[in-house]
CSV table of C-alpha atoms and ligand atoms in Angstrom, one decimal:
chain,number,residue,atom,x,y,z
L,76,MET,CA,-20.2,-2.0,38.8
L,77,VAL,CA,-20.9,-4.8,41.2
L,78,ILE,CA,-19.5,-6.9,39.5
L,79,GLY,CA,-16.5,-6.1,37.7
L,80,ARG,CA,-15.3,-5.7,41.8
L,81,ILE,CA,-16.1,-9.2,42.1
L,82,ALA,CA,-14.9,-10.3,39.0
L,83,ASP,CA,-11.5,-8.5,39.9
L,84,GLY,CA,-11.7,-9.6,43.7
L,85,LEU,CA,-11.4,-13.6,42.2
L,86,ALA,CA,-8.7,-12.7,39.5
L,87,GLN,CA,-6.3,-11.2,41.9
L,88,GLY,CA,-6.9,-14.6,43.1
L,89,VAL,CA,-8.6,-13.0,47.0
L,90,GLU,CA,-9.0,-16.0,49.0
L,91,ALA,CA,-12.2,-15.4,50.3
L,92,ALA,CA,-14.5,-15.2,47.7
L,93,GLY,CA,-17.9,-15.3,49.9
L,94,ALA,CA,-16.8,-12.4,51.8
L,95,VAL,CA,-15.7,-10.4,49.0
L,96,VAL,CA,-18.8,-11.0,47.4
L,97,SER,CA,-20.8,-9.8,50.6
L,98,GLU,CA,-18.7,-7.3,51.0
L,99,ALA,CA,-19.0,-6.0,47.4
L,100,PHE,CA,-23.2,-6.7,47.9
L,101,PHE,CA,-24.1,-4.4,51.0
L,102,GLU,CA,-20.5,-2.6,51.7
L,103,PRO,CA,-18.6,-1.0,49.2
L,104,THR,CA,-15.5,0.6,49.3
L,105,ILE,CA,-13.3,3.1,48.6
L,106,ARG,CA,-9.5,2.6,48.0
L,107,LEU,CA,-8.3,5.8,47.9
L,108,GLY,CA,-4.3,5.9,47.9
L,109,VAL,CA,-2.6,9.0,48.6
L,110,THR,CA,1.7,9.5,47.2
L,111,GLY,CA,3.9,11.7,46.5
L,112,PHE,CA,7.4,12.3,46.9
L,113,ALA,CA,9.2,12.3,50.2
L,114,ARG,CA,8.2,15.6,52.7
L,115,ALA,CA,5.3,15.6,49.8
L,116,GLY,CA,2.8,16.1,53.2
L,117,LYS,CA,0.8,12.5,52.8
L,118,THR,CA,0.9,11.7,56.9
L,119,VAL,CA,-0.2,15.3,57.4
L,120,PHE,CA,-2.6,14.9,54.9
L,121,ILE,CA,-4.3,10.9,55.4
L,122,THR,CA,-4.3,12.2,59.2
L,123,SER,CA,-5.9,15.4,58.5
L,124,LEU,CA,-8.2,14.1,57.1
L,125,VAL,CA,-9.3,11.1,58.6
L,126,SER,CA,-9.7,13.0,61.6
L,127,ASN,CA,-11.9,15.8,59.2
L,128,LEU,CA,-14.0,13.1,58.2
L,129,MET,CA,-14.8,12.2,61.8
L,130,ASP,CA,-16.0,15.7,63.0
L,131,ARG,CA,-17.0,17.4,59.6
L,132,GLY,CA,-17.6,20.6,61.2
L,133,ARG,CA,-14.9,22.1,59.0
L,134,MET,CA,-15.5,20.0,55.8
L,135,PRO,CA,-18.7,22.1,53.9
L,136,GLY,CA,-17.0,21.7,50.5
L,137,LEU,CA,-18.3,17.7,50.7
L,138,ARG,CA,-21.4,17.8,49.7
L,139,ALA,CA,-22.5,14.8,51.9
L,140,ALA,CA,-21.2,16.3,54.9
L,141,ALA,CA,-23.1,19.8,54.2
L,142,ASP,CA,-26.3,17.5,53.1
L,143,GLY,CA,-26.1,16.0,56.5
L,144,GLN,CA,-25.8,12.4,54.6
L,145,ILE,CA,-22.9,11.2,57.0
L,146,THR,CA,-24.5,10.2,59.8
L,147,ALA,CA,-21.5,8.8,61.3
L,148,ALA,CA,-18.0,7.9,61.0
L,149,TRP,CA,-15.0,5.4,62.7
L,150,LEU,CA,-12.1,4.1,61.9
L,151,GLN,CA,-11.9,-0.8,61.7
L,152,PRO,CA,-9.5,-2.9,62.2
L,153,GLN,CA,-7.9,-2.8,57.6
L,154,PRO,CA,-8.9,-5.6,55.9
L,155,ASP,CA,-5.5,-6.4,55.1
L,156,ASP,CA,-3.7,-7.9,57.6
L,157,THR,CA,0.7,-7.9,56.6
L,158,ILE,CA,0.3,-4.4,55.7
L,159,PRO,CA,1.9,-2.3,59.3
L,160,ARG,CA,-2.0,0.6,60.1
L,161,PHE,CA,-1.5,4.2,59.0
L,162,ALA,CA,-0.4,5.4,63.0
L,163,PHE,CA,-3.9,7.9,62.8
L,164,GLU,CA,-4.0,8.7,67.2
L,165,ASP,CA,-0.2,9.2,66.8
L,166,HIS,CA,0.3,12.1,64.6
L,167,LEU,CA,-3.0,13.8,65.2
L,168,ALA,CA,-1.9,13.6,68.8
L,169,ALA,CA,1.4,14.7,67.6
L,170,LEU,CA,-0.2,17.7,65.0
L,171,THR,CA,-3.0,18.8,67.5
L,172,GLY,CA,-1.5,18.3,70.9
L,173,PRO,CA,-0.2,21.4,73.1
L,174,GLN,CA,3.2,21.3,71.8
L,175,PRO,CA,2.0,20.8,68.6
L,176,ARG,CA,4.8,19.5,66.3
L,177,TRP,CA,5.1,17.8,62.3
L,178,PRO,CA,5.1,13.8,62.5
L,179,GLU,CA,8.2,12.3,61.7
L,180,PRO,CA,9.1,10.3,58.0
L,181,THR,CA,7.4,8.0,57.8
L,182,SER,CA,9.0,5.5,54.3
L,183,ALA,CA,6.6,2.5,54.0
L,184,VAL,CA,3.1,1.5,52.7
L,185,SER,CA,0.7,1.4,55.2
L,186,GLU,CA,-3.3,1.8,55.7
L,187,LEU,CA,-6.4,2.2,57.1
L,188,ARG,CA,-9.7,1.8,57.4
L,189,LEU,CA,-12.5,4.7,57.9
L,190,SER,CA,-16.0,3.6,57.9
L,191,LEU,CA,-18.9,6.2,57.0
L,192,ARG,CA,-22.3,5.2,57.6
L,193,ILE,CA,-24.3,7.1,54.8
L,194,GLN,CA,-28.3,7.9,55.0
L,195,PRO,CA,-28.8,8.7,51.3
L,196,ARG,CA,-31.3,11.9,50.8
L,197,GLY,CA,-34.7,11.7,48.5
L,198,MET,CA,-37.8,9.0,48.1
L,199,LEU,CA,-35.5,6.0,47.2
L,200,GLY,CA,-33.3,6.8,50.1
L,201,SER,CA,-35.5,6.8,52.9
L,202,LEU,CA,-36.9,3.2,51.1
L,203,SER,CA,-33.1,1.9,51.3
L,204,GLY,CA,-32.1,3.5,55.2
L,205,PRO,CA,-28.9,3.7,55.9
L,206,ARG,CA,-26.0,2.0,54.4
L,207,THR,CA,-22.3,1.9,55.0
L,208,VAL,CA,-19.3,3.0,52.8
L,209,HIS,CA,-15.3,1.8,54.0
L,210,LEU,CA,-12.3,4.3,53.0
L,211,ASP,CA,-9.3,2.2,52.9
L,212,ILE,CA,-6.5,4.7,52.5
L,213,ILE,CA,-3.5,3.7,51.4
L,214,ASP,CA,0.1,5.6,51.8
L,215,TYR,CA,3.1,5.0,49.6
L,216,PRO,CA,5.5,6.6,48.3
L,217,GLY,CA,5.5,8.7,45.2
L,218,GLU,CA,8.9,7.2,44.1
L,219,TRP,CA,8.0,3.8,44.2
L,220,LEU,CA,5.8,4.4,41.0
L,221,LEU,CA,8.7,6.5,38.7
L,222,ASP,CA,10.0,2.0,39.4
L,223,LEU,CA,7.6,1.1,37.0
L,224,GLU,CA,9.5,2.8,34.3
L,225,LEU,CA,11.8,0.3,35.3
L,226,LEU,CA,9.9,-2.9,33.9
L,227,ASP,CA,10.3,-1.2,30.6
L,228,ARG,CA,13.6,-1.3,30.6
L,229,ASP,CA,17.0,-3.9,30.7
L,230,TYR,CA,20.0,-2.7,32.5
L,231,GLU,CA,21.7,-1.2,30.1
L,232,ALA,CA,18.4,1.2,28.6
L,233,TRP,CA,18.1,2.2,32.6
L,234,SER,CA,22.2,2.4,33.0
L,235,GLU,CA,22.3,5.1,30.1
L,236,GLY,CA,18.9,6.7,31.5
L,237,VAL,CA,20.4,7.6,34.4
L,238,LEU,CA,24.0,8.1,34.1
L,239,ALA,CA,22.9,10.9,31.4
L,240,LEU,CA,20.4,12.6,33.9
L,241,ALA,CA,23.9,11.8,36.3
L,242,ARG,CA,26.0,13.6,34.0
L,243,SER,CA,23.7,17.1,33.7
L,244,ARG,CA,23.9,17.0,37.9
L,245,PRO,CA,26.7,18.4,40.4
L,246,GLU,CA,25.1,16.0,43.3
L,247,ALA,CA,26.6,13.2,40.9
L,248,ALA,CA,30.3,14.1,40.5
L,249,GLU,CA,31.5,12.1,43.3
L,250,PHE,CA,29.7,9.2,42.1
L,251,LEU,CA,30.8,9.7,38.7
L,252,ALA,CA,34.5,9.9,39.7
L,253,THR,CA,34.5,5.9,41.4
L,254,LEU,CA,32.2,4.1,38.7
L,255,ASP,CA,35.0,5.7,36.7
L,256,ALA,CA,37.5,4.0,38.2
L,257,SER,CA,35.8,0.5,38.2
L,258,ASP,CA,36.0,-1.8,35.6
L,259,PRO,CA,33.2,-3.2,34.6
L,260,ALA,CA,34.5,-6.2,33.3
L,261,MET,CA,36.4,-7.0,36.7
L,262,GLY,CA,35.7,-10.1,38.6
L,263,PHE,CA,32.8,-9.4,40.9
L,264,GLU,CA,33.4,-8.2,44.9
L,265,GLU,CA,30.2,-8.1,47.0
L,266,PRO,CA,32.7,-5.0,48.8
L,267,ALA,CA,33.1,-3.3,45.7
L,268,ALA,CA,29.2,-3.9,44.8
L,269,GLN,CA,28.2,-1.4,48.0
L,270,ALA,CA,30.9,0.9,48.2
L,271,LEU,CA,29.2,2.0,44.4
L,272,THR,CA,26.5,1.6,46.0
L,273,HIS,CA,27.1,3.5,49.0
L,274,SER,CA,28.0,6.2,46.5
L,275,TYR,CA,25.2,5.9,44.4
L,276,THR,CA,22.7,6.4,47.4
L,277,GLY,CA,24.5,9.2,48.6
L,278,TYR,CA,24.5,11.0,45.0
L,279,LEU,CA,20.4,9.9,45.2
L,280,ARG,CA,20.0,11.8,48.6
L,281,ALA,CA,21.8,15.2,47.8
L,282,ALA,CA,20.0,15.0,44.5
L,283,ARG,CA,16.4,14.5,46.4
L,284,ALA,CA,17.9,17.5,48.9
L,285,ALA,CA,18.5,19.4,46.3
L,286,GLY,CA,14.8,19.1,44.7
L,287,TYR,CA,15.0,16.2,42.5
L,288,SER,CA,12.1,14.1,42.2
L,289,ASP,CA,13.6,11.8,39.5
L,290,CYS,CA,16.5,9.5,42.0
L,291,THR,CA,15.8,5.6,40.8
L,292,PRO,CA,15.7,3.0,41.6
L,293,GLY,CA,12.5,4.4,44.5
L,294,ARG,CA,13.7,2.5,46.9
L,295,PHE,CA,17.4,3.5,47.8
L,296,LEU,CA,16.1,5.9,49.5
L,297,MET,CA,14.0,4.6,52.2
L,298,PRO,CA,15.0,0.4,51.9
L,299,GLY,CA,13.2,-0.3,54.7
L,300,GLU,CA,14.0,-4.0,55.9
L,301,MET,CA,16.1,-4.6,52.6
L,302,GLU,CA,18.7,-2.6,52.7
L,303,GLY,CA,21.9,-4.2,52.0
L,304,SER,CA,20.4,-7.1,50.2
L,305,PRO,CA,21.7,-7.8,46.7
L,306,ALA,CA,18.3,-6.5,45.1
L,307,LEU,CA,19.0,-3.2,46.6
L,308,THR,CA,23.1,-3.1,46.6
L,309,PHE,CA,23.7,-3.1,42.4
L,310,VAL,CA,24.3,0.9,40.6
L,311,PRO,CA,23.8,1.9,36.8
L,312,MET,CA,27.8,0.9,34.5
L,313,PRO,CA,27.8,2.1,31.1
L,314,ALA,CA,27.4,-0.1,28.3
L,315,ALA,CA,30.9,-2.4,28.1
L,316,SER,CA,31.8,-5.7,26.9
L,317,SER,CA,31.7,-7.4,30.4
L,318,GLY,CA,32.0,-11.7,30.9
L,319,ARG,CA,29.7,-13.8,33.4
L,320,GLY,CA,31.1,-13.1,36.9
L,321,SER,CA,32.3,-9.8,36.0
L,322,LEU,CA,30.9,-6.5,37.8
L,323,ARG,CA,28.7,-5.5,35.4
L,324,ARG,CA,26.9,-8.3,35.0
L,325,GLU,CA,25.8,-9.7,38.7
L,326,MET,CA,24.5,-5.2,38.6
L,327,GLU,CA,21.9,-6.6,35.9
L,328,ARG,CA,21.3,-9.5,37.3
L,329,ARG,CA,20.5,-7.6,40.5
L,330,TYR,CA,18.4,-5.2,38.4
L,331,GLU,CA,16.6,-7.6,37.3
L,332,ALA,CA,15.8,-9.4,40.4
L,333,TYR,CA,15.1,-5.8,41.6
L,334,LYS,CA,12.2,-5.0,39.0
L,335,SER,CA,10.8,-8.6,40.2
L,336,ARG,CA,11.2,-9.1,43.5
L,337,VAL,CA,10.6,-5.7,44.4
L,338,VAL,CA,9.0,-3.7,41.6
L,339,LYS,CA,6.6,-6.4,41.0
L,340,PRO,CA,5.2,-7.1,43.9
L,341,PHE,CA,3.9,-3.2,45.3
L,342,PHE,CA,2.2,-3.0,41.7
L,343,ARG,CA,0.7,-6.2,41.5
L,344,GLU,CA,0.0,-6.2,46.2
L,345,HIS,CA,-1.2,-2.5,46.6
L,346,PHE,CA,-1.1,-0.4,43.3
L,347,ALA,CA,-3.3,-2.6,41.1
L,348,ARG,CA,-6.4,-2.6,43.8
L,349,ILE,CA,-6.5,1.7,44.3
L,350,ASP,CA,-9.8,3.3,42.8
L,351,ARG,CA,-8.9,6.8,43.7
L,352,GLN,CA,-5.5,8.8,44.0
L,353,VAL,CA,-4.3,11.5,45.3
L,354,VAL,CA,-0.9,12.5,44.5
L,355,LEU,CA,0.8,15.7,46.7
L,356,VAL,CA,3.2,17.7,45.3
L,357,ASP,CA,5.4,20.2,47.2
L,358,LEU,CA,4.8,22.4,44.7
L,359,LEU,CA,6.1,25.8,46.3
L,360,GLY,CA,9.4,23.7,47.6
L,361,ALA,CA,10.1,23.5,43.9
L,362,VAL,CA,9.8,26.9,43.0
L,363,HIS,CA,11.4,27.4,45.6
L,364,ALA,CA,14.6,24.7,45.1
L,365,GLY,CA,15.0,26.2,41.4
L,366,PRO,CA,13.7,25.4,37.4
L,367,ARG,CA,15.8,22.7,37.6
L,368,ALA,CA,13.9,21.6,40.2
L,369,MET,CA,10.7,22.5,38.7
L,370,GLU,CA,11.9,21.1,35.2
L,371,ASP,CA,12.5,18.0,37.4
L,372,LEU,CA,9.5,17.6,38.8
L,373,GLY,CA,7.6,18.3,35.8
L,374,ARG,CA,9.0,15.2,34.4
L,375,SER,CA,8.3,12.9,37.1
L,376,MET,CA,4.2,14.7,37.5
L,377,ASN,CA,4.4,12.9,34.0
L,378,SER,CA,6.2,9.5,34.7
L,379,ILE,CA,4.0,9.2,37.7
L,380,LEU,CA,0.6,9.8,35.2
L,381,GLY,CA,1.9,7.4,33.5
L,382,ALA,CA,1.6,4.8,35.8
L,383,PHE,CA,-1.9,4.9,36.0
L,384,ARG,CA,-2.2,5.7,31.6
L,385,PRO,CA,-3.6,2.3,30.1
L,386,GLY,CA,-1.4,-0.5,29.0
L,387,PRO,CA,1.6,1.2,29.8
L,388,THR,CA,3.4,-2.1,30.5
L,389,ALA,CA,2.0,-5.4,29.1
L,390,TRP,CA,2.7,-7.0,32.2
L,391,LEU,CA,0.4,-4.1,34.5
L,392,ALA,CA,-1.9,-3.6,31.5
L,393,ARG,CA,-2.2,-7.6,32.0
L,394,LEU,CA,-2.8,-7.2,36.2
L,395,LEU,CA,-5.3,-5.0,36.5
L,396,GLY,CA,-7.6,-6.2,33.6
L,397,GLN,CA,-10.7,-3.5,33.5
L,398,LYS,CA,-9.7,-1.9,36.4
L,399,ARG,CA,-8.9,1.3,36.6
L,400,VAL,CA,-8.2,4.1,38.9
L,401,ASP,CA,-11.0,6.7,37.2
L,402,ARG,CA,-9.8,10.2,39.1
L,403,ILE,CA,-6.6,11.7,40.0
L,404,LEU,CA,-6.2,14.8,42.2
L,405,PHE,CA,-2.8,16.4,42.1
L,406,ALA,CA,-2.8,18.5,44.9
L,407,ALA,CA,-0.2,20.9,45.3
L,408,THR,CA,0.0,21.3,49.1
L,409,LYS,CA,1.1,23.6,51.6
L,410,ALA,CA,-1.2,26.3,50.4
L,411,ASP,CA,-0.9,27.9,53.7
L,412,HIS,CA,2.6,29.3,52.9
L,413,ILE,CA,1.0,31.7,51.5
L,414,HIS,CA,-1.6,34.2,51.5
L,415,HIS,CA,-4.9,33.3,49.7
L,416,SER,CA,-5.0,36.1,47.0
L,417,GLN,CA,-2.2,33.7,46.1
L,418,HIS,CA,-4.3,30.5,45.7
L,419,GLY,CA,-5.6,31.1,42.0
L,420,ARG,CA,-1.7,31.3,40.6
L,421,MET,CA,-0.5,28.6,42.7
L,422,THR,CA,-3.4,26.7,40.9
L,423,ALA,CA,-2.8,27.4,37.4
L,424,ILE,CA,1.0,26.6,37.9
L,425,MET,CA,-0.1,22.7,39.1
L,426,GLU,CA,-2.8,23.0,36.3
L,427,ALA,CA,-0.3,23.6,34.1
L,428,LEU,CA,1.9,21.1,35.2
L,429,LEU,CA,-0.8,18.9,34.5
L,430,ARG,CA,-1.6,19.4,31.0
L,431,GLN,CA,2.1,18.9,30.1
L,432,ALA,CA,2.0,16.0,32.0
L,433,ARG,CA,-1.1,14.7,30.2
L,434,ASP,CA,0.0,16.3,27.1
L,435,ARG,CA,3.3,14.5,27.5
L,436,ALA,CA,2.2,10.6,28.8
L,437,ASP,CA,-1.0,11.3,26.5
L,438,PHE,CA,-3.1,10.6,29.1
L,439,ALA,CA,-6.6,9.1,28.6
L,440,GLY,CA,-8.9,7.0,30.6
L,441,ALA,CA,-8.9,8.3,34.3
L,442,LYS,CA,-10.6,11.9,35.4
L,443,THR,CA,-7.3,14.2,36.2
L,444,ARG,CA,-7.9,17.7,38.2
L,445,ALA,CA,-5.3,19.9,40.1
L,446,MET,CA,-5.9,22.1,43.0
L,447,ALA,CA,-4.2,24.4,45.6
L,448,ILE,CA,-4.8,22.3,49.6
L,449,ALA,CA,-3.0,22.9,52.7
L,450,ALA,CA,-4.0,19.6,55.0
L,451,LEU,CA,-3.2,21.0,58.0
L,452,ARG,CA,-3.2,25.0,58.0
L,453,ALA,CA,-0.3,26.0,60.2
L,454,THR,CA,-0.8,30.4,59.2
L,455,VAL,CA,-3.3,33.3,59.4
L,456,GLU,CA,-3.1,36.0,56.9
L,457,GLU,CA,-1.8,39.4,57.7
L,458,THR,CA,-1.9,42.5,55.7
L,459,ARG,CA,0.9,45.3,55.9
L,460,GLU,CA,2.2,48.2,54.6
L,461,VAL,CA,6.1,47.8,54.3
L,462,ASP,CA,7.4,51.0,53.0
L,463,GLY,CA,4.2,52.8,52.1
L,464,THR,CA,3.6,49.2,49.8
L,465,GLU,CA,1.0,46.9,50.9
L,466,LEU,CA,2.1,43.2,51.1
L,467,ASP,CA,-0.5,39.8,51.9
L,468,MET,CA,1.4,37.8,54.2
L,469,VAL,CA,0.6,34.9,56.3
L,470,ARG,CA,2.2,35.1,60.0
L,471,GLY,CA,2.9,31.7,62.1
L,472,ARG,CA,5.3,30.1,64.3
L,473,LEU,CA,8.8,29.4,62.7
L,474,MET,CA,10.0,25.7,62.7
L,475,ASP,CA,13.7,27.5,63.2
L,476,THR,CA,14.1,29.9,65.5
L,477,GLY,CA,10.0,28.9,67.3
L,478,ARG,CA,9.0,32.7,67.3
L,479,GLU,CA,6.1,33.6,65.9
L,480,ALA,CA,6.9,35.9,62.2
L,481,ALA,CA,4.6,37.1,59.4
L,482,LEU,CA,6.7,36.7,56.2
L,483,TYR,CA,5.9,37.6,52.6
L,484,PRO,CA,7.4,35.1,50.3
L,485,GLY,CA,8.0,36.5,46.9
L,486,THR,CA,5.0,36.8,44.7
L,487,LEU,CA,3.8,33.7,42.3
L,488,PRO,CA,3.9,35.3,38.6
L,489,GLU,CA,0.1,35.5,36.9
L,490,ASP,CA,1.6,33.6,34.3
L,491,PRO,CA,2.1,29.5,35.2
L,492,ALA,CA,4.7,30.1,31.5
L,493,ARG,CA,7.2,32.1,33.7
L,494,LEU,CA,8.2,29.1,35.5
L,495,LEU,CA,7.6,26.3,33.0
L,496,ALA,CA,9.2,28.3,30.6
L,497,PRO,CA,12.8,29.1,31.7
L,498,ALA,CA,12.6,25.6,33.5
L,499,ARG,CA,12.2,23.9,30.2
L,500,ASN,CA,14.7,25.4,28.9
L,501,GLY,CA,17.7,24.4,31.9
L,502,ALA,CA,17.8,28.3,33.4
L,503,GLU,CA,19.4,27.7,36.6
L,504,SER,CA,17.8,30.2,38.2
L,505,TRP,CA,15.0,32.7,38.1
L,506,LEU,CA,15.4,35.5,36.3
L,507,ASP,CA,13.1,37.5,38.8
L,508,ASP,CA,13.2,37.6,42.8
L,509,ASP,CA,13.4,33.9,44.0
L,510,PHE,CA,10.4,32.9,46.0
L,511,SER,CA,10.8,32.0,49.5
L,512,VAL,CA,9.6,29.3,51.9
L,513,MET,CA,9.8,28.6,54.9
L,514,ARG,CA,8.4,25.7,57.6
L,515,PHE,CA,6.3,27.2,60.0
L,516,ALA,CA,5.5,25.0,63.1
L,517,PRO,CA,1.2,23.3,62.8
L,518,ALA,CA,-0.5,26.2,65.5
L,519,ALA,CA,-1.0,25.2,69.1
L,520,GLU,CA,-4.7,23.7,70.4
L,521,THR,CA,-6.3,24.1,67.2
L,522,LEU,CA,-8.8,21.6,67.5
L,523,LYS,CA,-12.4,22.3,68.2
L,524,LEU,CA,-15.5,20.1,69.5
L,525,GLY,CA,-17.2,18.4,66.3
L,526,GLU,CA,-14.4,19.5,64.2
L,527,GLY,CA,-10.7,18.2,62.6
L,528,PRO,CA,-7.5,20.3,62.1
L,529,PRO,CA,-8.2,23.5,59.9
L,530,HIS,CA,-7.1,23.4,56.3
L,531,ILE,CA,-7.6,24.9,52.9
L,532,ARG,CA,-9.9,23.2,50.3
L,533,LEU,CA,-9.4,19.7,52.0
L,534,ASP,CA,-13.2,19.3,51.8
L,535,GLN,CA,-13.4,20.0,48.2
L,536,ALA,CA,-10.0,18.1,47.1
L,537,THR,CA,-12.2,15.3,49.5
L,538,GLU,CA,-15.6,16.0,47.3
L,539,PHE,CA,-13.4,15.4,44.0
L,540,LEU,CA,-11.8,11.9,45.0
L,541,ILE,CA,-14.5,10.5,46.8
L,542,GLY,CA,-17.8,12.9,47.2
L,543,ASP,CA,-19.7,10.9,43.7
L,544,ARG,CA,-19.5,7.6,46.0
L,545,LEU,CA,-20.6,8.6,49.1
L,546,THR,CA,-24.3,10.0,47.7
C,899,LIG,N1,2.0,24.4,56.8
C,899,LIG,C1,1.9,23.2,55.9
C,899,LIG,N2,3.6,22.6,55.8
C,899,LIG,C2,2.9,21.0,55.6
C,899,LIG,C3,1.5,20.6,55.5
C,899,LIG,N3,1.5,19.6,55.3
C,899,LIG,C4,2.9,19.1,55.3
C,899,LIG,N4,3.3,20.1,55.8
C,899,LIG,C5,5.3,20.2,56.0
C,899,LIG,O1,6.1,19.2,54.9
C,899,LIG,C6,6.4,18.1,56.0
C,899,LIG,C7,6.3,16.6,55.6
C,899,LIG,O2,4.6,15.9,55.6
C,899,LIG,P1,4.6,14.7,55.6
C,899,LIG,O3,3.4,14.8,56.0
C,899,LIG,O4,5.1,14.2,57.3
C,899,LIG,O5,5.0,14.3,54.6
C,899,LIG,P2,4.9,12.6,54.0
C,899,LIG,O6,4.7,13.0,52.6
C,899,LIG,O7,4.3,11.8,54.8
C,899,LIG,O8,6.6,13.2,54.1
C,899,LIG,P3,7.1,11.6,54.1
C,899,LIG,O9,7.2,9.9,55.6
C,899,LIG,O10,9.3,11.5,54.7
C,899,LIG,O11,7.5,10.5,52.7
C,899,LIG,C8,6.0,18.5,57.3
C,899,LIG,O12,7.3,17.9,58.2
C,899,LIG,C9,5.5,19.7,57.5
C,899,LIG,O13,6.6,20.7,57.7
C,899,LIG,C10,0.4,21.5,55.1
C,899,LIG,O14,-0.9,21.2,55.1
C,899,LIG,N5,0.6,22.9,55.6
C,900,LIG,MG1,5.2,10.3,55.5
């Protein structure tokens, strides 16, 4: 294990090999990747996880915390000087202050190091004394993982795939009309490329808002400082004969630049160094959005899992060498939107989606698990009699009105196939009643001495992800 880590460090050209050696020997590091599509709940998850690891009163499901083996937890400067630090203090203050609010969207990679002092149990443990384990948490957008598939595809194959998808989505109508009106063989001009990109990005944004997750290139929706650069100014175009200097030829060149200058560096610098991974999924949001969003979510989970499969692309396999993520958790977030009597069904749907993704991706290797969690519980439960029927509801403060309300969101089916089959068969809407999701505001003043924010199964999620490395 230790030897493997040192070899990794050297293979990746880490400059301070001495530091890596001593760190690997004396202070092991776990690099935990936290990903998910926009608004899946990454920022809330990390904030609550860190706070609950620092004050462990609500973490009975994490063995090392329940047994008292974690004796201290503190934040430290992270090891990577060029990655923005995760703004833990700001996010925690926003979530748990007197007027709590959800964090602002974030759109790039960020990192935080939490160090844990561990006092191992048993005879050997008392002999060896306390040790320190560093938990480096890396927050990155799930959209970037979908870009891995681009590395395997040339411009023509990519264009064909995304244009076929676009033709099945009403949100793409305007872009497709603009595309049809432009001639791939015409001489390249920047304004034309920009107008097409603008229209294409508008389509991706609308598709995201409608609940679709398969929206490549992933960086178009969150360009950051690369906005407007040539590597982010291209669109898919149908195959056509086009000569040098043509619009299509330049689009193709830019697509290749995007792959080598944007996609590969992400996999090399961030992805390749992750040990454990949690993928957050807004499952209830997809159920609410309907069968197409659900099918799309299933397909995207398959692509994401594909990124962790040994040898998805020759390039990535070479880069990763022997190193692999060995545990991946797919966590459906925001379980506090429904009464706990339905959590079993939520987990079952998540498990079915994961099984389907595993089958499709022919996945072997890492240990995977599906769970339903809430990183920050914003509701309380309530059972009320309505028209002679007992309804299991959740109560919280609604984001839209600021008022307290008890809601019954609908029932999830007992058999996940009732959702997955219509999704696979291209149904437009669910046959039964719709399932609705409301946004609740975080509850006020939930922090108590010695405890982090209230959550649902965050401790069990943590046990699966890193528990074995803390004892
Ligand atoms: N009720 C509830 N809502 C949650 C929970 N976690 C996230 N949310 C909701 O989901 C929204 C998005 O959460 P974030 O943590 O900002 O999501 P993100 O994945 O970081 O989003 P981006 O930064 O835009 O990629 C929040 O504004 C909340 O409305 C949770 O545990 N419970
Ligand atoms: Mg975020």
